[in-house]
């Protein structure tokens, strides 16, 4: 669709100004080439365009608009010449070319600077944002005393003030807006609703204004309704799924025929989530027999999107639950909700009651006896209220289950539940043995064995308890096996032809587990026998005649020698001493 001349002119001026602003903060003029066939636009028309957009353009852009206002002839085909350092169009006058050249030089000098300040960059970005916003805005004016704008998406944005008409009577209908519909309202600041504004947010149309077909209202908490005496048809025909009336104060609303809250929710067929506050109450008038509660809130079963397989047809407050899983105690048909609602006790968000409501989570804890966490909690979710499950304990290495706190057979409800398993560490019991020994060695003098060793032992035992979870060991007391804690008296063995230096090894009493081993040595020496050996040396003198006969008795002279003989009876070896006469 071809833009009107004034909008086309404004658009081109804004584009041109944004180019020069980004290129160099020093350039504040645009060169406009005016074709000879351009249509004439009055100064007043251009000023009107300027006024309608002055909230969204910078002072530099306003200067450009004012310059454009002084031109005599411009139409929708007007071209804005951007100064880029090149020669102007051949269709432009020499005067325009002369004007471009100094501008080009200034731009070149500015762009050659190596750095741009942060403030100029921010200003450029803000200018571009405002230009973009200005291009999206189709209308700006007031809703009552509150400033308001309507953009190309059908969003009516409203500032602070007092709303004195219904939304479908705010924006004048022009050729440019003839196909527009207000779809969304955004309240950005506190606004006041006076005593009587019927159909404030109704989806309706009036001659001469842009119609409304609202499917979303943002910022309803900004709406001050404390002065309102009537709220009839306030949301008539609203097609949104949510409404937040938590800040509504209906204490001043009168109960009157055709007033009050008659048709408050008339033709509302998409509502799934309704938040009501403590100062809110439904006030209406039964002005015809077929409408027992003139607020006209239909049951969820009459709403679009309702399916009996998923929803019960009742409203339920969220309570401690969520939008998808409400846990509140108020479960009501629409008429019951309207006629019994009490803000002091029932303020909450109401949603369609699901046929299957997810239950509150079940938390399973795994702790030791001292309350220390052995495993991360297992949070069970996804069960619907009324569903049953059975919780089973986890096998934890080196632990055994001691007890269960809570019920293992769980029925999901709207109350969180807890099951706690208490575990003991596994204890391994073993017997530790320790032997204290006394060894008696029987040795010859040369260190060789004279007789086998005599070994006597006292055996001790104790219990060792090992915590398999921590590795910690606990020890019992040492106990002597058979209570024998004595090393007995031992007689040294007799060895033939040997004698010992220790005939007995004494007994040892009260042997302890921490006693040191004992070694005893018994030495054996051979038996030594000494004897005297005698030897005689004789001299005999025979006295004879020549004929050999004895002339006189022989004379015998004897010398006796002795010596000591030492006999090793073990070996039989003799050792002899010196002969002595």
Coordinates of C-alpha atoms in Angstrom, one line a residue:
X1 CA 0.0 0.0 0.0
X2 CA 1.4 3.4 -1.0
X3 CA 2.2 5.7 1.9
X4 CA 0.5 9.1 2.1
X5 CA 2.6 12.0 1.1
X6 CA 3.2 13.3 4.6
X7 CA 4.2 9.9 5.9
X8 CA 6.5 9.3 3.0
X9 CA 8.1 12.7 3.5
X10 CA 8.6 12.1 7.2
X11 CA 10.0 8.6 6.6
X12 CA 12.6 9.8 4.1
X13 CA 13.6 12.7 6.3
X14 CA 14.1 10.4 9.3
X15 CA 16.2 8.0 7.2
X16 CA 18.3 10.8 5.9
X17 CA 18.8 12.3 9.4
X18 CA 19.8 9.0 10.9
X19 CA 22.4 8.5 8.2
X20 CA 24.0 11.9 8.9
X21 CA 23.8 11.4 12.7
X22 CA 25.6 8.1 12.5
X23 CA 28.1 9.4 10.0
X24 CA 29.1 12.6 11.9
X25 CA 27.5 14.4 14.9
X26 CA 28.6 17.7 13.2
X27 CA 26.2 17.4 10.2
X28 CA 22.7 18.5 11.0
X29 CA 21.3 19.2 7.5
X30 CA 19.9 17.1 4.7
X31 CA 19.8 18.1 1.1
X32 CA 16.4 17.6 -0.5
X33 CA 16.0 17.3 -4.2
X34 CA 12.5 18.4 -5.3
X35 CA 11.2 17.2 -8.7
X36 CA 9.4 19.7 -10.8
X37 CA 6.3 17.5 -10.8
X38 CA 6.0 17.3 -7.0
X39 CA 2.6 17.9 -5.4
X40 CA 2.1 20.7 -3.0
X41 CA 1.8 20.1 0.7
X42 CA 0.7 22.9 3.0
X43 CA 3.0 23.9 5.9
X44 CA 0.3 23.1 8.4
X45 CA 0.0 19.5 7.3
X46 CA 3.8 19.0 7.6
X47 CA 3.7 20.6 11.1
X48 CA 1.0 18.2 12.1
X49 CA 3.2 15.3 11.1
X50 CA 6.0 16.8 13.0
X51 CA 3.9 17.2 16.2
X52 CA 2.7 13.7 16.1
X53 CA 6.1 12.2 16.1
X54 CA 8.0 14.7 18.3
X55 CA 8.2 12.3 21.1
X56 CA 10.2 9.8 19.1
X57 CA 12.8 11.9 17.3
X58 CA 15.8 13.8 18.4
X59 CA 16.3 17.6 18.2
X60 CA 18.5 17.1 15.1
X61 CA 15.6 15.3 13.4
X62 CA 13.2 17.9 14.4
X63 CA 15.4 20.5 12.7
X64 CA 15.3 18.5 9.6
X65 CA 11.5 18.3 9.7
X66 CA 11.4 22.1 10.1
X67 CA 13.7 22.6 7.2
X68 CA 11.5 20.3 5.1
X69 CA 8.5 22.4 6.1
X70 CA 9.9 25.4 4.3
X71 CA 10.0 23.6 1.0
X72 CA 7.3 24.6 -1.4
X73 CA 6.6 21.4 -3.3
X74 CA 7.2 17.8 -2.2
X75 CA 5.3 14.6 -2.9
X76 CA 5.5 10.9 -2.2
X77 CA 8.2 10.5 -4.8
X78 CA 10.5 13.1 -3.1
X79 CA 14.1 11.7 -2.8
X80 CA 16.4 12.6 0.0
X81 CA 20.0 13.0 -1.1
X82 CA 22.4 11.5 1.4
X83 CA 25.7 13.3 1.6
X84 CA 28.4 10.6 1.0
X85 CA 31.2 12.6 -0.4
X86 CA 30.2 12.0 -4.0
X87 CA 28.8 14.6 -6.5
X88 CA 25.0 15.2 -6.2
X89 CA 22.5 14.0 -8.8
X90 CA 22.6 15.7 -12.1
X91 CA 18.9 16.6 -11.5
X92 CA 19.9 18.7 -8.5
X93 CA 20.8 22.3 -8.8
X94 CA 24.3 23.7 -8.7
X95 CA 23.4 25.4 -5.4
X96 CA 22.7 22.0 -3.9
X97 CA 26.0 20.7 -5.2
X98 CA 27.8 23.6 -3.6
X99 CA 26.0 22.9 -0.3
X100 CA 27.0 19.2 -0.4
X101 CA 30.7 19.8 -0.8
X102 CA 31.4 21.5 2.5
X103 CA 29.2 19.0 4.2
X104 CA 31.2 16.2 2.6
X105 CA 34.5 17.8 3.8
X106 CA 33.2 18.0 7.4
X107 CA 32.0 14.4 7.3
X108 CA 35.4 13.3 6.0
X109 CA 37.2 15.1 8.8
X110 CA 34.9 13.7 11.4
X111 CA 35.1 10.1 10.2
X112 CA 38.9 10.3 10.1
X113 CA 39.0 10.7 13.9
X114 CA 40.2 7.4 15.4
X115 CA 37.8 7.3 18.4
X116 CA 34.2 8.2 19.1
X117 CA 32.9 9.1 22.5
X118 CA 30.6 6.7 24.3
X119 CA 28.0 9.4 24.7
X120 CA 27.8 10.0 21.0
X121 CA 27.4 6.3 20.3
X122 CA 24.7 6.0 22.9
X123 CA 23.0 9.1 21.4
X124 CA 23.1 7.5 17.9
X125 CA 21.6 4.2 19.2
X126 CA 18.8 6.1 21.0
X127 CA 18.1 8.1 17.9
X128 CA 17.8 5.0 15.8
X129 CA 15.6 3.3 18.4
X130 CA 13.3 6.4 18.5
X131 CA 13.2 6.5 14.7
X132 CA 12.2 2.8 14.6
X133 CA 9.6 3.4 17.2
X134 CA 8.3 6.4 15.4
X135 CA 7.9 4.4 12.2
X136 CA 5.9 1.7 14.1
X137 CA 3.5 4.2 15.7
X138 CA 0.4 4.8 13.7
X139 CA -1.4 7.1 16.3
X140 CA -0.4 9.0 19.4
X141 CA -2.8 10.9 21.6
X142 CA -4.6 10.5 24.9
X143 CA -6.9 8.0 26.4
X144 CA -8.7 10.3 28.7
X145 CA -5.8 12.2 30.3
X146 CA -3.4 9.3 29.9
X147 CA -0.9 9.5 26.9
X148 CA -1.3 6.6 24.6
X149 CA 0.1 5.3 21.3
X150 CA -1.2 2.7 18.9
X151 CA 1.4 0.7 16.9
X152 CA 1.2 -1.3 13.7
X153 CA 0.7 -4.5 15.7
X154 CA -2.5 -3.2 17.2
X155 CA -0.9 -2.6 20.6
X156 CA -2.3 0.3 22.6
X157 CA 0.3 1.5 25.1
X158 CA -1.0 3.7 27.9
X159 CA 0.8 5.9 30.4
X160 CA -0.3 7.5 33.7
X161 CA -3.7 9.3 33.8
X162 CA -7.4 8.9 34.1
X163 CA -9.4 6.7 31.6
X164 CA -12.6 8.4 30.7
X165 CA -13.9 6.3 27.7
X166 CA -14.0 2.7 26.6
X167 CA -11.0 1.4 24.7
X168 CA -13.0 1.1 21.5
X169 CA -13.7 4.9 21.6
X170 CA -10.1 6.1 22.0
X171 CA -8.5 6.1 18.6
X172 CA -10.1 8.2 15.8
X173 CA -10.7 6.2 12.6
X174 CA -8.8 7.6 9.6
X175 CA -8.1 6.2 6.2
X176 CA -4.7 5.1 7.4
X177 CA -6.3 3.2 10.4
X178 CA -9.4 1.9 8.7
X179 CA -8.1 -1.7 8.8
X180 CA -6.6 -1.5 12.3
X181 CA -7.9 -3.3 15.4
X182 CA -6.8 -2.8 18.9
X183 CA -5.7 -6.3 20.0
X184 CA -3.6 -5.6 23.1
X185 CA -3.5 -3.0 25.9
X186 CA -0.4 -2.3 27.9
X187 CA -0.7 -0.1 31.0
X188 CA 2.8 1.2 31.9
X189 CA 2.0 3.4 34.8
X190 CA -0.8 4.0 37.4
X191 CA -4.1 4.9 35.7
X192 CA -7.4 5.8 37.4
X193 CA -10.9 4.6 36.5
X194 CA -13.5 7.2 37.3
X195 CA -17.0 6.5 38.6
X196 CA -18.7 5.4 35.4
X197 CA -16.9 4.1 32.3
X198 CA -19.0 1.3 30.9
X199 CA -17.3 -1.3 28.7
X200 CA -13.8 -0.2 29.6
X201 CA -12.0 -3.1 27.9
X202 CA -14.9 -4.4 25.8
X203 CA -14.3 -5.8 22.4
X204 CA -16.6 -3.7 20.3
X205 CA -16.7 -1.1 17.6
X206 CA -18.2 2.4 17.4
X207 CA -18.6 4.7 14.4
X208 CA -15.6 6.9 13.9
X209 CA -13.1 5.0 16.2
X210 CA -10.8 2.1 15.8
X211 CA -12.6 -1.1 17.1
X212 CA -11.1 -3.4 19.8
X213 CA -10.8 -7.1 19.8
X214 CA -8.7 -7.6 22.9
X215 CA -6.8 -10.8 23.6
X216 CA -4.4 -9.6 26.1
X217 CA -4.2 -6.8 28.8
X218 CA -0.9 -6.2 30.4
X219 CA -0.4 -4.2 33.7
X220 CA -4.0 -4.4 35.1
X221 CA -2.4 -4.1 38.5
X222 CA -1.8 -0.4 37.6
X223 CA -5.5 0.2 37.3
X224 CA -7.0 2.0 40.3
X225 CA -10.7 1.1 40.4
X226 CA -11.5 2.4 43.9
X227 CA -13.6 5.3 42.5
X228 CA -15.6 3.2 40.1
X229 CA -19.3 2.8 40.8
X230 CA -20.1 0.7 37.7
X231 CA -18.1 -1.9 35.8
X232 CA -20.7 -3.3 33.5
X233 CA -19.4 -4.9 30.3
X234 CA -15.9 -4.2 31.4
X235 CA -14.4 -7.2 29.6
X236 CA -17.2 -7.9 27.2
X237 CA -16.0 -10.1 24.4
X238 CA -12.5 -10.4 25.7
X239 CA -10.7 -13.3 24.0
X240 CA -7.6 -13.6 26.2
X241 CA -6.9 -16.6 28.4
X242 CA -5.8 -14.7 31.5
X243 CA -7.0 -11.8 33.6
X244 CA -5.3 -10.4 36.7
X245 CA -7.8 -8.5 38.8
X246 CA -5.8 -8.9 42.0
X247 CA -5.6 -5.1 42.4
X248 CA -9.3 -4.4 41.6
X249 CA -11.2 -2.6 44.3
X250 CA -15.0 -3.0 43.7
X251 CA -16.1 -1.6 47.1
X252 CA -17.7 1.4 45.4
X253 CA -19.6 -0.5 42.7
X254 CA -23.3 -0.1 43.1
X255 CA -25.9 -2.9 42.7
X256 CA -28.2 -1.3 40.1
X257 CA -30.2 -2.3 37.1
X258 CA -28.0 -2.2 34.1
X259 CA -25.0 -1.1 36.1
X260 CA -22.9 -2.8 38.7
X261 CA -21.0 -5.7 37.0
X262 CA -23.7 -6.6 34.5
X263 CA -22.2 -8.4 31.6
X264 CA -18.8 -8.0 33.3
X265 CA -17.7 -11.2 31.6
X266 CA -20.2 -11.1 28.8
X267 CA -19.2 -13.2 25.8
X268 CA -15.9 -14.1 27.4
X269 CA -15.2 -17.6 26.1
X270 CA -11.4 -18.1 26.2
X271 CA -10.7 -17.3 29.9
X272 CA -8.7 -20.1 31.6
X273 CA -6.9 -18.2 34.4
X274 CA -8.6 -15.6 36.6
X275 CA -6.8 -13.9 39.5
X276 CA -9.1 -12.2 42.1
X277 CA -7.9 -10.0 44.9
X278 CA -8.9 -9.3 48.5
X279 CA -10.8 -6.0 47.7
X280 CA -12.8 -7.5 44.8
X281 CA -16.3 -8.7 44.9
X282 CA -18.9 -9.5 42.2
X283 CA -21.7 -6.9 42.1
X284 CA -24.6 -7.2 39.7
X285 CA -28.3 -7.0 39.1
X286 CA -30.6 -9.8 38.1
X287 CA -32.3 -7.9 35.3
X288 CA -33.8 -10.8 33.4
X289 CA -34.9 -14.2 34.5
X290 CA -32.7 -16.2 32.1
X291 CA -29.6 -14.7 33.7
X292 CA -29.4 -15.7 37.3
X293 CA -26.1 -14.0 37.8
X294 CA -25.7 -11.1 35.4
X295 CA -21.9 -11.1 35.7
X296 CA -22.3 -13.6 32.9
X297 CA -19.2 -15.7 33.6
X298 CA -19.9 -19.0 31.7
X299 CA -18.7 -22.3 33.1
X300 CA -15.4 -23.7 31.8
X301 CA -17.4 -26.3 29.9
X302 CA -18.8 -23.4 27.8
X303 CA -15.4 -22.0 27.0
X304 CA -13.4 -22.6 23.9
X305 CA -10.7 -25.2 24.4
X306 CA -12.6 -27.2 27.0
X307 CA -12.6 -30.9 26.7
X308 CA -14.3 -33.1 29.3
X309 CA -11.5 -35.7 29.0
X310 CA -9.1 -33.2 30.6
X311 CA -11.2 -30.8 32.6
X312 CA -14.1 -31.2 35.1
X313 CA -16.0 -28.0 34.2
X314 CA -15.2 -26.4 37.6
X315 CA -13.0 -23.5 38.6
X316 CA -10.4 -24.3 41.3
X317 CA -8.1 -22.0 43.1
X318 CA -4.4 -22.7 42.8
X319 CA -3.7 -22.6 46.6
X320 CA -0.3 -24.2 47.3
X321 CA -0.2 -25.8 43.8
X322 CA 0.5 -24.4 40.4
X323 CA -1.5 -23.2 37.5
X324 CA -1.3 -26.6 35.9
X325 CA -1.8 -28.5 39.2
X326 CA -4.1 -26.5 41.5
X327 CA -4.4 -27.6 45.1
X328 CA -6.9 -25.1 46.4
X329 CA -10.0 -26.0 48.4
X330 CA -12.5 -23.9 46.4
X331 CA -13.9 -26.0 43.6
X332 CA -16.8 -24.1 42.1
X333 CA -19.0 -23.7 39.0
X334 CA -18.9 -20.2 37.6
X335 CA -22.2 -19.2 39.2
X336 CA -21.0 -20.5 42.6
X337 CA -17.8 -18.6 42.2
X338 CA -19.6 -15.3 41.4
X339 CA -22.2 -15.6 44.1
X340 CA -20.0 -16.9 46.9
X341 CA -16.7 -15.2 46.3
X342 CA -15.3 -13.5 49.4
X343 CA -12.1 -11.6 48.9
X344 CA -11.1 -11.9 52.5
X345 CA -10.9 -15.7 52.4
X346 CA -10.9 -16.6 48.7
X347 CA -8.4 -14.3 47.0
X348 CA -6.3 -16.4 44.7
X349 CA -5.9 -17.4 41.1
X350 CA -8.7 -19.6 39.7
X351 CA -8.1 -22.0 36.8
X352 CA -10.0 -24.8 35.1
X353 CA -9.8 -27.8 37.3
X354 CA -8.0 -30.5 35.5
X355 CA -9.5 -33.9 35.6
X356 CA -6.1 -35.3 36.4
X357 CA -4.1 -33.0 38.8
X358 CA -0.5 -33.7 39.3
X359 CA 0.1 -34.5 43.0
X360 CA 2.6 -32.8 45.2
X361 CA 6.1 -34.3 45.1
X362 CA 7.2 -37.2 47.3
X363 CA 10.7 -36.8 48.6
X364 CA 12.7 -39.9 49.5
X365 CA 15.7 -39.3 51.8
X366 CA 18.6 -41.6 52.5
X367 CA 20.3 -40.8 55.8
X368 CA 22.6 -42.5 58.3
X369 CA 21.8 -42.7 62.0
X370 CA 23.3 -39.2 62.6
X371 CA 21.2 -37.6 59.9
X372 CA 23.9 -37.3 57.3
X373 CA 22.9 -37.6 53.7
X374 CA 24.1 -40.8 52.0
X375 CA 22.4 -40.2 48.6
X376 CA 20.8 -37.1 47.1
X377 CA 17.0 -37.0 47.8
X378 CA 14.9 -38.7 45.2
X379 CA 12.0 -36.5 44.4
X380 CA 9.1 -38.4 42.8
X381 CA 6.8 -36.3 40.6
X382 CA 4.4 -36.9 37.8
X383 CA 1.8 -38.8 39.8
X384 CA -1.8 -37.6 39.7
X385 CA -3.7 -37.0 42.9
X386 CA -5.1 -40.4 43.9
X387 CA -2.4 -42.4 42.1
X388 CA -0.6 -45.0 44.3
X389 CA 3.1 -46.0 44.2
X390 CA 5.3 -48.0 46.4
X391 CA 8.7 -46.7 47.4
X392 CA 11.5 -49.2 47.7
X393 CA 14.9 -48.5 49.5
X394 CA 18.1 -48.1 47.6
X395 CA 20.9 -50.6 48.1
X396 CA 23.8 -48.5 49.3
X397 CA 27.2 -50.2 49.3
X398 CA 28.6 -50.9 52.8
X399 CA 25.3 -49.9 54.5
X400 CA 22.3 -51.9 55.7
X401 CA 18.8 -50.6 56.2
X402 CA 17.9 -49.9 59.8
X403 CA 14.4 -48.4 59.6
X404 CA 11.8 -46.5 57.5
X405 CA 10.3 -43.3 58.6
X406 CA 7.0 -42.7 56.7
X407 CA 4.8 -44.8 54.6
X408 CA 6.3 -46.7 51.7
X409 CA 2.9 -47.1 50.0
X410 CA 2.2 -43.6 48.8
X411 CA -1.0 -42.1 47.5
X412 CA -0.3 -38.8 45.7
X413 CA -2.2 -35.9 47.2
X414 CA -1.9 -32.1 47.2
X415 CA 0.4 -32.2 50.2
X416 CA 4.1 -32.9 49.8
X417 CA 5.1 -36.2 51.4
X418 CA 8.4 -37.6 52.7
X419 CA 9.8 -41.1 53.2
X420 CA 13.1 -41.4 55.0
X421 CA 15.3 -44.4 55.0
X422 CA 17.8 -44.7 57.9
X423 CA 20.8 -46.8 57.2
X424 CA 23.5 -48.4 59.5
X425 CA 27.0 -48.9 58.2
X426 CA 27.9 -52.6 57.7
X427 CA 30.2 -53.9 60.4
X428 CA 32.6 -56.7 59.6
X429 CA 33.8 -58.7 62.7
X430 CA 37.1 -60.6 62.6
X431 CA 39.3 -62.3 65.2
X432 CA 42.9 -61.1 65.5
X433 CA 45.5 -63.5 67.0
X434 CA 48.8 -62.8 68.7
X435 CA 51.3 -65.2 70.0
X436 CA 53.9 -64.5 72.7
X437 CA 56.6 -67.2 72.6
X438 CA 59.5 -68.4 74.8
X439 CA 62.2 -70.2 72.9
X440 CA 64.8 -72.2 74.8
X441 CA 67.9 -72.9 72.7
X442 CA 70.2 -75.8 73.8
X443 CA 73.7 -75.2 72.4
X444 CA 77.2 -76.6 72.6
X445 CA 80.0 -74.3 73.4
X446 CA 80.7 -73.9 69.7
X447 CA 77.1 -72.7 69.1
X448 CA 75.9 -75.9 67.5
X449 CA 72.7 -77.4 68.6
X450 CA 72.9 -79.7 71.6
X451 CA 69.2 -80.5 71.6
X452 CA 66.1 -79.3 69.8
X453 CA 64.7 -75.9 70.9
X454 CA 62.0 -75.9 73.4
X455 CA 59.1 -73.5 72.3
X456 CA 56.4 -72.5 74.6
X457 CA 53.6 -70.1 73.5
X458 CA 50.7 -68.1 75.0
X459 CA 48.0 -67.3 72.5
X460 CA 45.9 -64.2 72.7
X461 CA 42.8 -63.2 70.6
X462 CA 40.6 -60.1 70.3
X463 CA 37.7 -59.0 68.2
X464 CA 38.3 -56.5 65.4
X465 CA 35.1 -54.6 64.2
X466 CA 35.5 -52.8 60.9
X467 CA 33.1 -50.1 59.7
X468 CA 33.0 -50.9 56.0
X469 CA 31.5 -47.5 55.2
X470 CA 34.3 -45.5 56.8
X471 CA 37.1 -48.1 57.2
X472 CA 37.3 -47.3 60.9
X473 CA 38.4 -50.3 63.1
X474 CA 37.3 -50.9 66.7
X475 CA 39.4 -53.4 68.8
X476 CA 38.2 -55.5 71.7
X477 CA 40.3 -56.6 74.7
X478 CA 43.0 -59.2 74.3
X479 CA 42.1 -62.6 75.9
X480 CA 44.5 -65.5 76.5
X481 CA 43.2 -68.6 75.0
X482 CA 42.1 -71.0 77.7
X483 CA 43.2 -68.3 80.2
X484 CA 46.7 -69.7 79.9
X485 CA 49.1 -66.9 80.6
X486 CA 52.1 -68.8 82.0
X487 CA 55.4 -70.2 80.6
X488 CA 55.9 -73.3 82.6
X489 CA 59.1 -74.4 84.5
X490 CA 61.3 -76.4 82.0
X491 CA 64.0 -78.9 83.0
X492 CA 66.9 -78.9 80.6
X493 CA 67.4 -82.2 78.8
X494 CA 70.3 -84.5 80.0
X495 CA 72.9 -85.3 77.4
X496 CA 75.3 -88.2 78.0
X497 CA 78.9 -87.1 78.7
X498 CA 77.7 -83.4 78.8
X499 CA 76.7 -81.2 81.6
X500 CA 74.6 -77.9 81.4
X501 CA 75.0 -74.6 83.1
X502 CA 71.2 -74.3 83.6
X503 CA 69.4 -77.4 84.8
X504 CA 66.0 -75.6 84.9
X505 CA 64.4 -72.6 83.1
X506 CA 62.1 -70.9 85.5
X507 CA 58.4 -70.4 84.9
X508 CA 57.1 -67.0 83.7
X509 CA 53.6 -65.9 85.0
X510 CA 51.2 -63.2 83.9
X511 CA 52.3 -63.1 80.3
X512 CA 50.6 -60.1 78.5
X513 CA 49.6 -59.6 74.9
X514 CA 52.1 -56.8 74.6
X515 CA 54.9 -58.9 76.2
X516 CA 58.0 -59.4 74.2
X517 CA 59.0 -62.8 72.9
X518 CA 61.6 -64.4 75.2
X519 CA 64.7 -66.3 74.2
X520 CA 66.6 -68.5 76.6
X521 CA 70.0 -70.2 76.0
X522 CA 71.2 -73.3 77.8
X523 CA 74.8 -74.2 77.1
X524 CA 76.2 -77.8 77.2
X525 CA 79.8 -78.6 77.9
X526 CA 81.5 -81.9 77.6
X527 CA 82.3 -83.9 80.8
X528 CA 86.1 -83.8 81.5
X529 CA 87.7 -86.6 83.6
X530 CA 91.3 -86.2 84.9
X531 CA 93.5 -89.2 85.8
X532 CA 97.1 -89.8 86.8
X533 CA 99.3 -92.0 84.7
X534 CA 102.3 -93.6 86.4
X535 CA 105.5 -94.8 84.8
X536 CA 108.6 -96.4 86.6
X537 CA 112.1 -96.4 85.3
X538 CA 114.3 -99.0 87.0
X539 CA 118.0 -99.7 87.2
X540 CA 119.0 -103.2 88.2
X541 CA 122.5 -104.2 89.1
X542 CA 123.3 -107.9 88.8
X543 CA 126.3 -109.2 90.8
X544 CA 127.6 -112.5 89.2
X545 CA 130.7 -114.6 89.0
X546 CA 132.5 -115.2 85.9
X547 CA 130.6 -118.4 85.6
X548 CA 127.5 -116.4 85.7
X549 CA 126.4 -117.4 89.1
X550 CA 125.0 -114.8 91.4
X551 CA 127.7 -113.3 93.4
X552 CA 125.3 -111.1 95.3
X553 CA 121.7 -110.1 95.2
X554 CA 120.7 -107.8 92.5
X555 CA 120.5 -104.1 93.4
X556 CA 117.4 -102.5 92.0
X557 CA 116.9 -98.7 91.9
X558 CA 113.6 -97.3 90.7
X559 CA 112.5 -93.8 89.6
X560 CA 108.7 -93.3 89.4
X561 CA 107.2 -90.7 87.0
X562 CA 103.6 -89.5 86.9
X563 CA 101.5 -87.3 84.6
X564 CA 97.9 -86.0 84.4
X565 CA 95.6 -87.4 81.8
X566 CA 92.6 -85.3 80.9
X567 CA 89.8 -87.3 79.1
X568 CA 86.9 -85.6 77.2
X569 CA 84.3 -88.2 77.7
X570 CA 82.1 -86.8 75.0
X571 CA 84.8 -87.3 72.4
X572 CA 87.1 -89.8 74.2
X573 CA 90.1 -87.6 73.5
X574 CA 92.9 -87.6 76.1
X575 CA 95.0 -84.7 76.9
X576 CA 98.3 -85.5 78.7
X577 CA 100.3 -83.4 81.0
X578 CA 104.0 -83.4 81.6
X579 CA 105.7 -86.3 83.3
X580 CA 106.8 -85.6 86.7
X581 CA 109.4 -87.7 88.7

